[in-house]
Amino acid sequence: MIDSEMNWNPSQYLKFSQPRLRAAIDLLARIATEEPRHVYDLGCGAGNVTRLLYERWPRASIVGVDNSAAMLARAAQELPQVSWVNHSLADWSADAPADVIYSNAALHWLPQHERLLPALVQSLAPGGVLAVQMPRNFSAPSHTLIGDTVRAGPWRSRLEPLLAAPPVGEPEFYYELLAPLSASVDIWQTEYLQVLRGDDPVKEWTKGTWLTQFLDRLEPHEQVAFEQHYAERLRAAYPRRADSTTLFTFRRLFIVLRTPANQAL
């Protein structure tokens, strides 16, 4: 994952590994590249998605890049065939022209997409592919209720600075940014209806990602109280159904760009 100050917990993140994997598989399926030589997985986390890249392109040089030592340690145990690099994505560049740069649910942690994404395009080889998926669910109750919980508690002064505008823009923004740099660019959104099980599953989902940055700034007893208040709000927004499941709708933005085959950008 991305924020070097966050305490990423691989076990918490992987609690919902299968529903999280759906978007990664959908993104991978849209990459029409047969035999890439150099493949990079940016924000590779625990490597569960990197495995899909390795299985599809076993002859490629595959590098997973992340700045969470805990996530990379887990990844290296599971997939020693891949090279793992501890590096911030904010200033990353490929050490060889990339045939595929793949990033699933990572770049939304970084600001200045108007600079970041063109820089990634510059790391592509001619005919190379940039494939990106980012959550775009920040106006949903799963995320807005974090803000409500922040403002309603004694932690407000410490946590409110973390509240910011949604980090992922409109699809049109990315088209205007990337179309001039590409031979082709495909941008779409998918809204997944996720069927979750267990106690307070939406809280447990965000606790593996977006909620982490807020909990990290609280003392242990405050973390417990924050989770309790947040969970109460979530139960009203995402009630448990008679069959003991909870429905959690989640929107994601996808980008697949290919550079011109015979011309460096």
Tab-separated table of C-alpha atoms in Angstrom:
chain	number	residue	atom	x	y	z
A	1	MET	CA	0.000	0.000	0.000
A	2	ILE	CA	0.946	3.630	-0.095
A	3	ASP	CA	1.042	5.849	2.965
A	4	SER	CA	4.323	5.159	4.753
A	5	GLU	CA	2.871	6.427	8.036
A	6	MET	CA	-0.007	3.956	8.037
A	7	ASN	CA	0.186	0.649	9.859
A	8	TRP	CA	-1.038	-1.698	7.161
A	9	ASN	CA	-2.304	-5.018	8.503
A	10	PRO	CA	-2.148	-7.717	5.797
A	11	SER	CA	-4.529	-10.027	7.686
A	12	GLN	CA	-7.147	-7.283	8.063
A	13	TYR	CA	-6.867	-6.300	4.404
A	14	LEU	CA	-7.141	-9.906	3.217
A	15	LYS	CA	-10.309	-10.608	5.232
A	16	PHE	CA	-12.208	-9.674	2.075
A	17	SER	CA	-9.638	-10.856	-0.433
A	18	GLN	CA	-12.166	-12.483	-2.759
A	19	PRO	CA	-14.516	-9.510	-3.274
A	20	ARG	CA	-11.499	-7.203	-3.497
A	21	LEU	CA	-10.057	-9.483	-6.176
A	22	ARG	CA	-13.013	-9.077	-8.533
A	23	ALA	CA	-11.965	-5.638	-9.773
A	24	ALA	CA	-8.354	-6.742	-10.133
A	25	ILE	CA	-9.418	-9.635	-12.350
A	26	ASP	CA	-11.678	-7.383	-14.406
A	27	LEU	CA	-8.820	-4.952	-14.963
A	28	LEU	CA	-6.376	-7.688	-15.922
A	29	ALA	CA	-8.833	-9.144	-18.434
A	30	ARG	CA	-8.827	-5.871	-20.387
A	31	ILE	CA	-5.057	-5.895	-21.014
A	32	ALA	CA	-4.475	-7.227	-24.525
A	33	THR	CA	-0.752	-7.907	-24.183
A	34	GLU	CA	0.537	-11.407	-24.947
A	35	GLU	CA	4.247	-11.556	-24.088
A	36	PRO	CA	5.406	-8.560	-22.072
A	37	ARG	CA	9.021	-8.489	-20.948
A	38	HIS	CA	8.764	-6.030	-18.056
A	39	VAL	CA	5.666	-5.877	-15.833
A	40	TYR	CA	5.273	-3.692	-12.747
A	41	ASP	CA	2.566	-3.982	-10.079
A	42	LEU	CA	2.325	-0.634	-8.297
A	43	GLY	CA	0.856	-0.768	-4.812
A	44	CYS	CA	1.160	-4.545	-4.844
A	45	GLY	CA	0.348	-4.937	-1.147
A	46	ALA	CA	0.472	-8.547	0.016
A	47	GLY	CA	0.966	-9.818	-3.531
A	48	ASN	CA	-2.348	-11.616	-3.962
A	49	VAL	CA	-3.001	-9.723	-7.201
A	50	THR	CA	0.637	-9.913	-8.324
A	51	ARG	CA	0.179	-13.677	-8.374
A	52	LEU	CA	-2.403	-13.240	-11.130
A	53	LEU	CA	0.113	-11.266	-13.175
A	54	TYR	CA	2.734	-13.968	-12.675
A	55	GLU	CA	0.313	-16.725	-13.653
A	56	ARG	CA	-0.674	-14.906	-16.835
A	57	TRP	CA	2.861	-13.889	-17.854
A	58	PRO	CA	5.243	-16.441	-16.270
A	59	ARG	CA	8.137	-15.540	-18.608
A	60	ALA	CA	8.000	-11.822	-17.814
A	61	SER	CA	10.164	-9.972	-15.336
A	62	ILE	CA	7.590	-8.971	-12.730
A	63	VAL	CA	8.288	-6.379	-10.035
A	64	GLY	CA	5.920	-5.608	-7.174
A	65	VAL	CA	6.312	-2.117	-5.712
A	66	ASP	CA	4.940	-1.010	-2.365
A	67	ASN	CA	6.087	1.001	0.644
A	68	SER	CA	4.618	-1.227	3.351
A	69	ALA	CA	7.314	-3.523	4.710
A	70	ALA	CA	4.678	-5.712	6.364
A	71	MET	CA	2.787	-6.185	3.104
A	72	LEU	CA	5.980	-6.915	1.137
A	73	ALA	CA	7.158	-9.453	3.703
A	74	ARG	CA	3.868	-11.302	3.297
A	75	ALA	CA	4.174	-11.078	-0.485
A	76	ALA	CA	7.729	-12.421	-0.553
A	77	GLN	CA	6.700	-15.452	1.490
A	78	GLU	CA	3.847	-16.251	-0.852
A	79	LEU	CA	5.536	-15.538	-4.199
A	80	PRO	CA	9.362	-15.654	-4.126
A	81	GLN	CA	9.511	-15.785	-7.949
A	82	VAL	CA	8.668	-12.061	-8.121
A	83	SER	CA	10.997	-9.164	-7.313
A	84	TRP	CA	9.661	-6.991	-4.493
A	85	VAL	CA	10.694	-3.357	-4.096
A	86	ASN	CA	10.002	-1.111	-1.105
A	87	HIS	CA	9.472	2.315	-2.657
A	88	SER	CA	6.967	5.150	-2.558
A	89	LEU	CA	4.848	5.400	-5.682
A	90	ALA	CA	4.908	9.189	-5.505
A	91	ASP	CA	8.352	9.373	-7.124
A	92	TRP	CA	8.660	5.895	-8.633
A	93	SER	CA	9.876	5.314	-12.167
A	94	ALA	CA	10.557	2.061	-13.995
A	95	ASP	CA	14.148	0.826	-14.139
A	96	ALA	CA	13.428	-0.548	-17.627
A	97	PRO	CA	10.786	0.594	-20.152
A	98	ALA	CA	7.574	-1.077	-18.985
A	99	ASP	CA	5.414	-3.199	-21.231
A	100	VAL	CA	2.719	-3.229	-18.532
A	101	ILE	CA	2.254	-0.976	-15.518
A	102	TYR	CA	-0.611	-2.361	-13.463
A	103	SER	CA	-2.059	-0.698	-10.378
A	104	ASN	CA	-5.089	-2.011	-8.540
A	105	ALA	CA	-6.607	0.110	-5.756
A	106	ALA	CA	-3.471	2.084	-4.957
A	107	LEU	CA	-3.153	5.397	-6.791
A	108	HIS	CA	-6.080	7.005	-4.965
A	109	TRP	CA	-3.761	7.293	-1.961
A	110	LEU	CA	-1.593	9.747	-3.895
A	111	PRO	CA	-2.369	13.396	-4.761
A	112	GLN	CA	-1.753	15.317	-7.974
A	113	HIS	CA	-3.046	12.793	-10.464
A	114	GLU	CA	-2.540	15.432	-13.141
A	115	ARG	CA	1.207	14.930	-12.609
A	116	LEU	CA	1.326	11.330	-11.410
A	117	LEU	CA	-0.439	9.564	-14.278
A	118	PRO	CA	1.429	11.282	-17.132
A	119	ALA	CA	4.673	10.427	-15.335
A	120	LEU	CA	3.659	6.758	-15.319
A	121	VAL	CA	2.905	6.943	-19.041
A	122	GLN	CA	6.452	8.204	-19.552
A	123	SER	CA	7.754	4.957	-18.036
A	124	LEU	CA	6.006	2.844	-20.682
A	125	ALA	CA	7.744	1.284	-23.649
A	126	PRO	CA	6.275	2.006	-27.106
A	127	GLY	CA	3.032	0.050	-27.261
A	128	GLY	CA	3.051	-0.336	-23.475
A	129	VAL	CA	-0.068	-0.471	-21.302
A	130	LEU	CA	-0.993	1.453	-18.171
A	131	ALA	CA	-3.845	-0.311	-16.369
A	132	VAL	CA	-5.291	1.377	-13.281
A	133	GLN	CA	-8.221	0.690	-10.989
A	134	MET	CA	-9.149	3.117	-8.219
A	135	PRO	CA	-12.055	3.077	-5.745
A	136	ARG	CA	-14.581	5.809	-6.387
A	137	ASN	CA	-16.874	5.152	-3.466
A	138	PHE	CA	-16.020	8.155	-1.331
A	139	SER	CA	-19.514	9.658	-1.381
A	140	ALA	CA	-21.064	6.408	-0.103
A	141	PRO	CA	-22.068	5.992	3.575
A	142	SER	CA	-19.127	3.642	4.137
A	143	HIS	CA	-16.868	6.679	3.785
A	144	THR	CA	-19.025	9.693	4.653
A	145	LEU	CA	-19.916	8.143	8.017
A	146	ILE	CA	-16.229	8.135	8.904
A	147	GLY	CA	-16.411	11.915	8.624
A	148	ASP	CA	-19.541	12.033	10.742
A	149	THR	CA	-17.835	9.959	13.426
A	150	VAL	CA	-14.754	12.181	13.321
A	151	ARG	CA	-16.800	15.351	13.844
A	152	ALA	CA	-18.958	13.900	16.629
A	153	GLY	CA	-16.224	12.765	18.998
A	154	PRO	CA	-13.503	14.092	21.307
A	155	TRP	CA	-10.915	13.218	18.627
A	156	ARG	CA	-12.243	15.822	16.196
A	157	SER	CA	-9.311	18.239	16.388
A	158	ARG	CA	-6.818	15.465	15.650
A	159	LEU	CA	-8.704	13.650	12.937
A	160	GLU	CA	-10.562	16.374	11.062
A	161	PRO	CA	-7.430	17.445	9.116
A	162	LEU	CA	-7.477	13.987	7.518
A	163	LEU	CA	-10.872	14.668	5.954
A	164	ALA	CA	-10.440	15.898	2.421
A	165	ALA	CA	-12.160	16.061	-0.933
A	166	PRO	CA	-12.571	12.714	-2.727
A	167	PRO	CA	-9.147	11.765	-4.126
A	168	VAL	CA	-10.424	10.301	-7.420
A	169	GLY	CA	-11.782	12.616	-10.084
A	170	GLU	CA	-14.531	12.293	-12.641
A	171	PRO	CA	-13.902	9.927	-15.569
A	172	GLU	CA	-13.874	12.922	-17.919
A	173	PHE	CA	-10.912	14.397	-16.047
A	174	TYR	CA	-8.811	11.309	-16.717
A	175	TYR	CA	-9.831	11.170	-20.366
A	176	GLU	CA	-8.834	14.808	-20.935
A	177	LEU	CA	-5.540	14.156	-19.145
A	178	LEU	CA	-4.562	10.898	-20.811
A	179	ALA	CA	-6.065	10.828	-24.297
A	180	PRO	CA	-3.403	13.171	-25.752
A	181	LEU	CA	-0.683	10.829	-24.424
A	182	SER	CA	-2.055	7.590	-25.822
A	183	ALA	CA	-2.826	5.625	-28.949
A	184	SER	CA	-5.950	4.415	-27.172
A	185	VAL	CA	-7.524	4.890	-23.763
A	186	ASP	CA	-10.521	3.089	-22.306
A	187	ILE	CA	-12.135	4.460	-19.142
A	188	TRP	CA	-15.168	3.000	-17.416
A	189	GLN	CA	-16.834	2.584	-14.035
A	190	THR	CA	-18.306	-0.526	-12.449
A	191	GLU	CA	-20.518	-0.674	-9.381
A	192	TYR	CA	-20.162	-3.982	-7.560
A	193	LEU	CA	-22.866	-5.363	-5.295
A	194	GLN	CA	-20.817	-7.151	-2.667
A	195	VAL	CA	-22.467	-9.680	-0.399
A	196	LEU	CA	-20.638	-9.589	2.940
A	197	ARG	CA	-20.982	-11.795	5.992
A	198	GLY	CA	-20.025	-11.510	9.629
A	199	ASP	CA	-20.403	-8.850	12.304
A	200	ASP	CA	-20.160	-5.250	11.111
A	201	PRO	CA	-18.633	-6.302	7.784
A	202	VAL	CA	-18.568	-2.844	6.215
A	203	LYS	CA	-16.566	-1.530	9.168
A	204	GLU	CA	-14.228	-4.484	8.864
A	205	TRP	CA	-13.858	-3.746	5.143
A	206	THR	CA	-12.869	-0.091	5.614
A	207	LYS	CA	-10.701	-1.000	8.603
A	208	GLY	CA	-8.444	-2.800	6.133
A	209	THR	CA	-8.035	0.343	4.019
A	210	TRP	CA	-9.473	3.864	4.373
A	211	LEU	CA	-10.311	3.748	8.078
A	212	THR	CA	-6.748	2.777	9.012
A	213	GLN	CA	-5.350	6.305	8.715
A	214	PHE	CA	-7.863	7.565	11.307
A	215	LEU	CA	-7.389	4.739	13.796
A	216	ASP	CA	-3.607	5.107	13.622
A	217	ARG	CA	-3.851	8.534	15.225
A	218	LEU	CA	-5.855	7.382	18.237
A	219	GLU	CA	-4.908	5.696	21.479
A	220	PRO	CA	-6.052	2.055	21.808
A	221	HIS	CA	-9.066	2.888	23.989
A	222	GLU	CA	-10.060	5.647	21.572
A	223	GLN	CA	-9.796	3.270	18.645
A	224	VAL	CA	-12.317	0.982	20.311
A	225	ALA	CA	-14.723	3.861	20.946
A	226	PHE	CA	-14.351	5.226	17.418
A	227	GLU	CA	-15.055	1.826	15.874
A	228	GLN	CA	-18.130	1.391	18.061
A	229	HIS	CA	-19.627	4.753	17.082
A	230	TYR	CA	-18.792	4.252	13.411
A	231	ALA	CA	-20.255	0.731	13.428
A	232	GLU	CA	-23.532	1.980	14.912
A	233	ARG	CA	-23.912	4.440	12.052
A	234	LEU	CA	-23.051	1.788	9.479
A	235	ARG	CA	-25.664	-0.651	10.776
A	236	ALA	CA	-28.385	1.840	9.885
A	237	ALA	CA	-26.935	2.454	6.418
A	238	TYR	CA	-26.130	-1.195	5.688
A	239	PRO	CA	-28.595	-3.322	7.672
A	240	ARG	CA	-28.053	-7.028	8.061
A	241	ARG	CA	-30.536	-8.986	5.998
A	242	ALA	CA	-32.705	-11.889	7.147
A	243	ASP	CA	-30.222	-14.308	5.567
A	244	SER	CA	-27.415	-12.804	7.740
A	245	THR	CA	-25.735	-11.077	4.786
A	246	THR	CA	-24.999	-7.386	4.334
A	247	LEU	CA	-25.129	-5.792	0.880
A	248	PHE	CA	-22.328	-3.317	0.197
A	249	THR	CA	-22.385	-1.453	-3.121
A	250	PHE	CA	-18.956	-0.243	-4.215
A	251	ARG	CA	-18.031	1.853	-7.275
A	252	ARG	CA	-14.656	1.604	-8.997
A	253	LEU	CA	-12.992	3.518	-11.838
A	254	PHE	CA	-10.905	1.723	-14.475
A	255	ILE	CA	-8.363	3.074	-16.959
A	256	VAL	CA	-6.536	1.079	-19.647
A	257	LEU	CA	-4.175	3.123	-21.807
A	258	ARG	CA	-1.847	2.016	-24.593
A	259	THR	CA	0.974	4.167	-25.971
A	260	PRO	CA	1.757	4.409	-29.694
A	261	ALA	CA	3.662	1.320	-30.875
A	262	ASN	CA	6.254	3.091	-32.991
A	263	GLN	CA	6.649	6.421	-31.306
A	264	ALA	CA	8.000	7.450	-27.941
A	265	LEU	CA	5.755	9.954	-26.172
